[in-house]
Tab-separated table of C-alpha atoms and ligand atoms in Angstrom:
chain	number	residue	atom	x	y	z
A	248	UNK	CA	66.103	95.960	102.447
A	249	UNK	CA	68.180	92.939	104.098
A	250	UNK	CA	69.898	94.099	106.843
A	251	UNK	CA	72.893	91.765	107.087
A	252	UNK	CA	75.204	90.862	110.382
A	253	UNK	CA	76.869	87.454	108.832
A	254	UNK	CA	79.229	86.488	106.276
A	255	UNK	CA	77.266	83.316	105.344
A	256	UNK	CA	73.815	85.460	105.207
A	257	UNK	CA	75.790	87.884	102.829
A	258	UNK	CA	77.322	84.965	100.572
A	259	UNK	CA	73.658	83.412	100.444
A	260	UNK	CA	72.128	86.635	98.878
A	261	UNK	CA	75.140	87.583	96.756
A	262	UNK	CA	74.708	83.894	95.679
A	263	UNK	CA	71.263	84.249	94.821
A	264	UNK	CA	72.095	87.274	92.880
A	265	UNK	CA	74.794	85.951	90.845
A	266	UNK	CA	72.053	83.183	89.583
A	267	UNK	CA	69.811	85.737	88.582
A	268	UNK	CA	72.720	87.574	86.501
A	269	UNK	CA	71.812	90.114	89.104
A	270	UNK	CA	75.054	92.867	88.904
A	271	UNK	CA	75.931	94.316	92.186
A	272	UNK	CA	77.156	97.951	93.065
A	273	UNK	CA	78.811	98.456	96.781
A	274	UNK	CA	79.545	101.613	98.649
A	275	UNK	CA	81.632	100.777	101.560
A	276	UNK	CA	80.895	103.142	104.992
A	277	UNK	CA	81.763	103.483	108.389
A	278	UNK	CA	77.906	104.764	108.898
A	279	UNK	CA	76.877	108.240	110.307
A	280	UNK	CA	75.832	108.773	106.444
A	281	UNK	CA	75.245	112.032	105.274
A	282	UNK	CA	73.775	113.571	102.191
A	283	UNK	CA	77.932	112.571	100.257
A	284	UNK	CA	77.474	109.371	101.618
A	285	UNK	CA	73.409	109.105	99.810
A	286	UNK	CA	75.067	110.790	96.668
A	287	UNK	CA	77.197	107.664	96.348
A	288	UNK	CA	74.406	105.347	97.025
A	289	UNK	CA	72.715	107.251	93.910
A	290	UNK	CA	75.461	107.016	91.741
A	291	UNK	CA	75.733	102.809	92.793
A	292	UNK	CA	71.466	102.889	92.208
A	293	UNK	CA	72.271	103.907	88.263
A	294	UNK	CA	74.749	101.266	87.823
A	295	UNK	CA	73.593	97.871	88.726
A	296	UNK	CA	70.705	96.120	89.977
A	297	UNK	CA	71.774	95.758	93.472
A	298	UNK	CA	72.867	97.890	95.609
A	299	UNK	CA	75.312	96.631	99.076
A	300	UNK	CA	76.244	99.447	101.888
A	301	UNK	CA	78.794	98.154	104.639
A	302	UNK	CA	78.720	100.090	107.393
A	303	UNK	CA	81.567	99.107	109.567
A	304	UNK	CA	83.706	101.409	112.162
A	305	UNK	CA	86.975	99.754	111.136
A	306	UNK	CA	89.208	99.893	114.139
A	307	UNK	CA	92.474	98.581	111.772
A	308	UNK	CA	92.696	102.009	110.400
A	309	UNK	CA	92.281	104.180	113.684
A	310	UNK	CA	95.332	105.130	115.862
A	311	UNK	CA	95.759	104.726	119.239
A	312	UNK	CA	94.865	108.288	119.805
A	313	UNK	CA	92.348	108.985	117.435
A	314	UNK	CA	88.899	108.985	117.801
A	315	UNK	CA	87.728	105.269	117.010
A	316	UNK	CA	85.499	105.441	120.144
A	317	UNK	CA	83.793	108.487	120.206
A	318	UNK	CA	82.972	108.347	115.920
A	319	UNK	CA	79.504	109.005	115.666
A	320	UNK	CA	77.395	105.754	114.989
A	321	UNK	CA	73.730	106.259	113.556
A	322	UNK	CA	72.880	102.920	112.292
A	323	UNK	CA	68.828	103.124	112.872
A	324	UNK	CA	68.570	106.259	110.963
A	325	UNK	CA	71.537	105.195	108.449
A	326	UNK	CA	69.384	102.312	107.716
A	327	UNK	CA	66.051	104.114	107.145
A	328	UNK	CA	67.935	106.501	105.143
A	329	UNK	CA	69.745	103.606	102.552
A	330	UNK	CA	65.807	102.139	102.771
A	331	UNK	CA	64.156	105.096	101.407
A	332	UNK	CA	66.955	104.498	98.761
A	333	UNK	CA	66.014	101.666	97.319
A	334	UNK	CA	69.387	99.567	98.633
A	335	UNK	CA	69.379	96.010	98.547
A	336	UNK	CA	71.189	94.562	101.795
A	337	UNK	CA	73.319	96.594	104.419
A	338	UNK	CA	75.987	94.392	105.531
A	339	UNK	CA	77.023	95.292	109.228
A	340	UNK	CA	79.694	92.868	110.447
A	341	UNK	CA	81.081	92.740	114.319
A	342	UNK	CA	84.701	93.392	114.475
A	343	UNK	CA	84.455	89.622	115.885
A	344	UNK	CA	83.476	88.403	112.413
A	345	UNK	CA	86.191	90.810	110.316
A	346	UNK	CA	88.894	90.076	112.252
A	347	UNK	CA	88.282	87.005	114.268
A	348	UNK	CA	91.838	86.376	115.394
A	349	UNK	CA	92.091	89.877	116.761
A	350	UNK	CA	94.283	92.696	115.271
A	351	UNK	CA	97.430	91.294	116.049
A	352	UNK	CA	97.029	88.257	114.296
A	353	UNK	CA	94.921	89.797	110.989
A	354	UNK	CA	96.488	89.343	107.462
A	355	UNK	CA	96.973	92.308	105.726
A	356	UNK	CA	97.371	94.408	102.849
A	357	UNK	CA	99.798	97.239	102.404
A	358	UNK	CA	100.034	98.776	99.315
A	359	UNK	CA	103.745	100.743	99.176
A	360	UNK	CA	104.486	104.394	98.194
A	361	UNK	CA	101.409	106.425	97.444
A	362	UNK	CA	100.264	105.200	101.334
A	363	UNK	CA	103.720	106.406	102.830
A	364	UNK	CA	102.947	110.204	102.305
A	365	UNK	CA	100.291	112.996	103.483
A	366	UNK	CA	97.988	111.326	105.437
A	367	UNK	CA	100.094	108.016	105.627
A	368	UNK	CA	102.673	109.932	106.903
A	369	UNK	CA	100.242	111.512	109.827
A	370	UNK	CA	98.611	108.853	110.503
A	371	UNK	CA	100.891	105.748	110.305
A	372	UNK	CA	99.099	102.141	109.492
A	373	UNK	CA	96.030	103.949	108.535
A	374	UNK	CA	95.955	103.037	105.255
A	375	UNK	CA	97.011	99.625	106.074
A	376	UNK	CA	93.689	99.317	107.383
A	377	UNK	CA	91.949	100.780	105.414
A	378	UNK	CA	93.564	98.617	102.312
A	379	UNK	CA	92.866	95.290	104.568
A	380	UNK	CA	89.078	95.860	105.294
A	381	UNK	CA	88.498	96.846	101.904
A	382	UNK	CA	90.197	94.222	100.089
A	383	UNK	CA	88.366	91.961	102.969
A	384	UNK	CA	84.980	93.767	102.031
A	385	UNK	CA	85.554	92.877	98.009
A	386	UNK	CA	86.138	89.714	98.544
A	387	UNK	CA	83.305	89.289	100.787
A	388	UNK	CA	80.457	91.458	98.398
A	389	UNK	CA	82.207	90.528	94.910
A	390	UNK	CA	80.976	93.804	93.486
A	391	UNK	CA	81.005	94.294	89.979
A	392	UNK	CA	81.164	98.573	90.944
A	393	UNK	CA	82.781	99.877	93.466
A	394	UNK	CA	82.094	103.568	94.541
A	395	UNK	CA	84.314	106.036	96.804
A	396	UNK	CA	83.956	109.552	97.379
A	397	UNK	CA	86.636	111.508	95.855
A	398	UNK	CA	86.822	113.571	99.239
A	399	UNK	CA	88.976	111.088	100.550
A	400	UNK	CA	91.489	111.177	97.292
A	401	UNK	CA	94.347	109.481	98.604
A	402	UNK	CA	91.945	106.512	100.015
A	403	UNK	CA	90.752	106.589	96.657
A	404	UNK	CA	94.201	106.536	95.365
A	405	UNK	CA	95.319	103.649	97.413
A	406	UNK	CA	92.431	101.418	96.639
A	407	UNK	CA	92.545	101.883	92.836
A	408	UNK	CA	96.471	101.044	92.989
A	409	UNK	CA	95.610	97.991	95.552
A	410	UNK	CA	93.121	96.510	92.888
A	411	UNK	CA	95.100	96.495	90.136
A	412	UNK	CA	98.116	95.466	92.188
A	413	UNK	CA	96.015	92.106	93.435
A	414	UNK	CA	93.906	91.904	90.266
A	415	UNK	CA	90.724	92.339	91.828
A	416	UNK	CA	87.847	91.877	89.939
A	417	UNK	CA	85.682	94.912	90.498
A	418	UNK	CA	85.847	98.610	88.639
A	419	UNK	CA	86.387	101.392	91.212
A	420	UNK	CA	84.497	104.681	90.545
A	421	UNK	CA	85.329	107.690	92.114
A	422	UNK	CA	82.148	110.325	92.965
A	423	UNK	CA	83.021	113.834	93.235
A	424	UNK	CA	82.620	115.517	96.694
A	425	UNK	CA	79.236	116.667	98.398
A	426	UNK	CA	79.591	120.148	99.760
A	427	UNK	CA	77.803	122.630	101.888
A	428	UNK	CA	76.449	126.298	100.051
A	429	UNK	CA	79.646	127.377	101.898
A	430	UNK	CA	81.855	124.804	100.148
A	431	UNK	CA	82.887	122.925	102.869
A	432	UNK	CA	83.201	119.321	101.870
A	433	UNK	CA	80.634	117.343	103.909
A	434	UNK	CA	82.231	114.764	106.394
A	435	UNK	CA	80.833	113.179	109.353
A	436	UNK	CA	83.996	114.876	111.204
A	437	UNK	CA	82.327	118.546	110.747
A	438	UNK	CA	79.765	118.118	113.978
A	439	UNK	CA	82.616	118.354	116.069
A	440	UNK	CA	82.789	121.892	115.039
A	441	UNK	CA	81.822	124.214	117.183
A	442	UNK	CA	79.886	127.703	115.594
A	443	UNK	CA	83.108	130.019	115.024
A	444	UNK	CA	84.630	127.067	113.991
A	445	UNK	CA	82.070	126.281	111.078
A	446	UNK	CA	82.036	130.038	110.014
A	447	UNK	CA	86.150	129.358	109.080
A	448	UNK	CA	86.194	125.823	107.713
A	449	UNK	CA	84.976	126.659	104.321
A	450	UNK	CA	88.134	128.989	103.986
A	451	UNK	CA	89.866	125.492	103.296
A	452	UNK	CA	87.921	124.968	99.864
A	453	UNK	CA	87.967	128.773	99.351
A	454	UNK	CA	92.148	129.520	99.148
A	455	UNK	CA	91.901	125.585	97.511
A	456	UNK	CA	89.955	126.898	94.601
A	457	UNK	CA	91.574	129.851	93.817
A	458	UNK	CA	94.917	128.617	93.955
A	459	UNK	CA	94.525	126.262	91.407
A	460	UNK	CA	92.887	128.307	89.323
A	461	UNK	CA	96.261	130.857	90.099
A	462	UNK	CA	98.228	127.944	89.198
A	463	UNK	CA	96.342	126.877	85.681
A	464	UNK	CA	96.544	130.790	84.815
A	465	UNK	CA	100.105	130.555	85.596
A	466	UNK	CA	99.863	133.784	88.468
A	467	UNK	CA	101.546	131.242	90.739
A	468	UNK	CA	103.672	128.552	90.600
A	469	UNK	CA	102.701	125.021	92.923
A	470	UNK	CA	105.352	126.114	95.091
A	471	UNK	CA	104.315	130.069	95.802
A	472	UNK	CA	100.487	128.083	96.008
A	473	UNK	CA	101.184	126.288	98.613
A	474	UNK	CA	103.125	128.785	100.784
A	475	UNK	CA	99.639	131.182	100.183
A	476	UNK	CA	97.685	128.246	101.089
A	477	UNK	CA	99.827	127.869	104.191
A	478	UNK	CA	99.836	131.430	105.186
A	479	UNK	CA	95.944	132.208	104.383
A	480	UNK	CA	95.078	129.033	106.632
A	481	UNK	CA	97.380	130.059	109.412
A	482	UNK	CA	95.552	133.485	109.422
A	483	UNK	CA	92.609	132.042	109.983
A	484	UNK	CA	93.408	129.968	113.039
A	485	UNK	CA	93.868	126.505	111.592
A	486	UNK	CA	96.839	124.287	112.678
A	487	UNK	CA	98.067	122.476	109.526
A	488	UNK	CA	98.967	119.276	109.571
A	489	UNK	CA	100.252	119.347	105.198
A	490	UNK	CA	99.274	121.359	101.893
A	491	UNK	CA	100.503	119.707	99.048
A	492	UNK	CA	100.539	119.935	95.509
A	493	UNK	CA	101.192	117.452	93.709
A	494	UNK	CA	100.869	114.960	90.683
A	495	UNK	CA	97.186	113.342	91.425
A	496	UNK	CA	97.947	109.880	89.850
A	497	UNK	CA	101.740	109.556	92.210
A	498	UNK	CA	100.770	112.202	94.758
A	499	UNK	CA	104.599	112.805	93.824
A	500	UNK	CA	105.542	116.000	92.987
A	501	UNK	CA	105.037	117.887	90.423
A	502	UNK	CA	107.327	117.193	87.136
A	503	UNK	CA	107.195	118.444	83.681
A	504	UNK	CA	105.247	115.672	82.501
A	505	UNK	CA	102.629	116.022	85.122
A	506	UNK	CA	99.361	116.559	83.150
A	507	UNK	CA	96.828	116.134	86.000
A	508	UNK	CA	97.834	118.092	89.536
A	509	UNK	CA	95.704	118.271	92.561
A	510	UNK	CA	95.767	120.280	95.524
A	511	UNK	CA	96.019	118.184	98.828
A	512	UNK	CA	94.942	119.789	102.662
A	513	UNK	CA	94.698	118.222	105.980
A	514	UNK	CA	94.312	121.164	108.940
A	515	UNK	CA	92.920	121.169	112.560
A	516	UNK	CA	90.650	123.565	113.466
A	517	UNK	CA	90.777	122.916	117.662
A	518	UNK	CA	90.877	119.257	117.243
A	519	UNK	CA	89.144	118.200	114.730
A	520	UNK	CA	90.732	116.982	111.612
A	521	UNK	CA	89.404	118.489	108.290
A	522	UNK	CA	90.749	116.909	104.564
A	523	UNK	CA	89.933	118.242	101.405
A	524	UNK	CA	91.906	118.346	97.613
A	525	UNK	CA	91.147	119.701	94.632
A	526	UNK	CA	91.840	118.867	90.967
A	527	UNK	CA	93.470	121.003	87.935
A	528	UNK	CA	94.599	120.019	84.561
A	529	UNK	CA	98.098	121.997	83.708
A	530	UNK	CA	98.306	122.925	79.826
A	531	UNK	CA	100.512	120.967	77.643
A	532	UNK	CA	104.226	122.376	77.704
B	196	PAF	O1	86.033	106.205	103.557
B	196	PAF	C1	85.571	105.343	104.933
B	196	PAF	O2	84.694	105.479	105.203
B	196	PAF	C2	86.491	104.403	104.821
B	196	PAF	O3	87.776	104.365	104.636
B	196	PAF	C3	85.830	102.751	104.487
B	196	PAF	C4	86.766	102.984	103.229
B	196	PAF	C5	84.535	102.621	104.879
B	196	PAF	C6	87.062	101.693	105.165
B	196	PAF	O4	86.817	101.488	106.380
């Protein structure tokens, strides 16, 4: 497995693969890899001759009071796990390579509408940072396939919209969320939870899946399901950022036309912000 730091080395590797008509699947990450990431890599392996994984903790997507400095960095262990999975190359640029003129001078990508709600509202500028770095990485890696986890559902939809709007030549593929046995979605941030918080955390998944079922069976309306989830989470010590029940394409309110819906939750346990989502299908009206 090659570990590539510079853009010129990445372009040389890419050129070699292109010359042999090899295909490339790309998994962008911020490192601290867990089973969820490794599943994305396994899916990528099934799609293309070469898998490239980027490891870059992107300063542009962190707000001033967020966890950029304490974001866990485990580069050596990450590379070992990726090598075992048969990844062709890890691309690990520095901030100076990604943003040579500094963040203030960086041309940016903004995906309107879908970036402004939910996590976009609580984390202003977050999706601009994500869209910009992912757009740059797509231009650098030039992958035929790009693999993202569905756990960050809004991020996935923002990237799909960006790829469509900017005619980027890659197929974006979402992979189902990897969960612990008790349903908690795997995330690098779970390690911030203390023992008691870790016991309570799966309530997000439990209440979300039960509420999806109630909406589909029409025993609860989306509004009632939202209030129900908010009550359960609050009673169990979560501080809610948002509970939203939306159309899964637009992330706007459910309408008569909505067929695919999604429940999205962001809630704090102590200082740890957890997000999760679950999709459901509404029967034709
Ligand atoms: O999901 C992540 O880990 C990041 O947002 C991504 C897509 C690697 C961009 O920095």
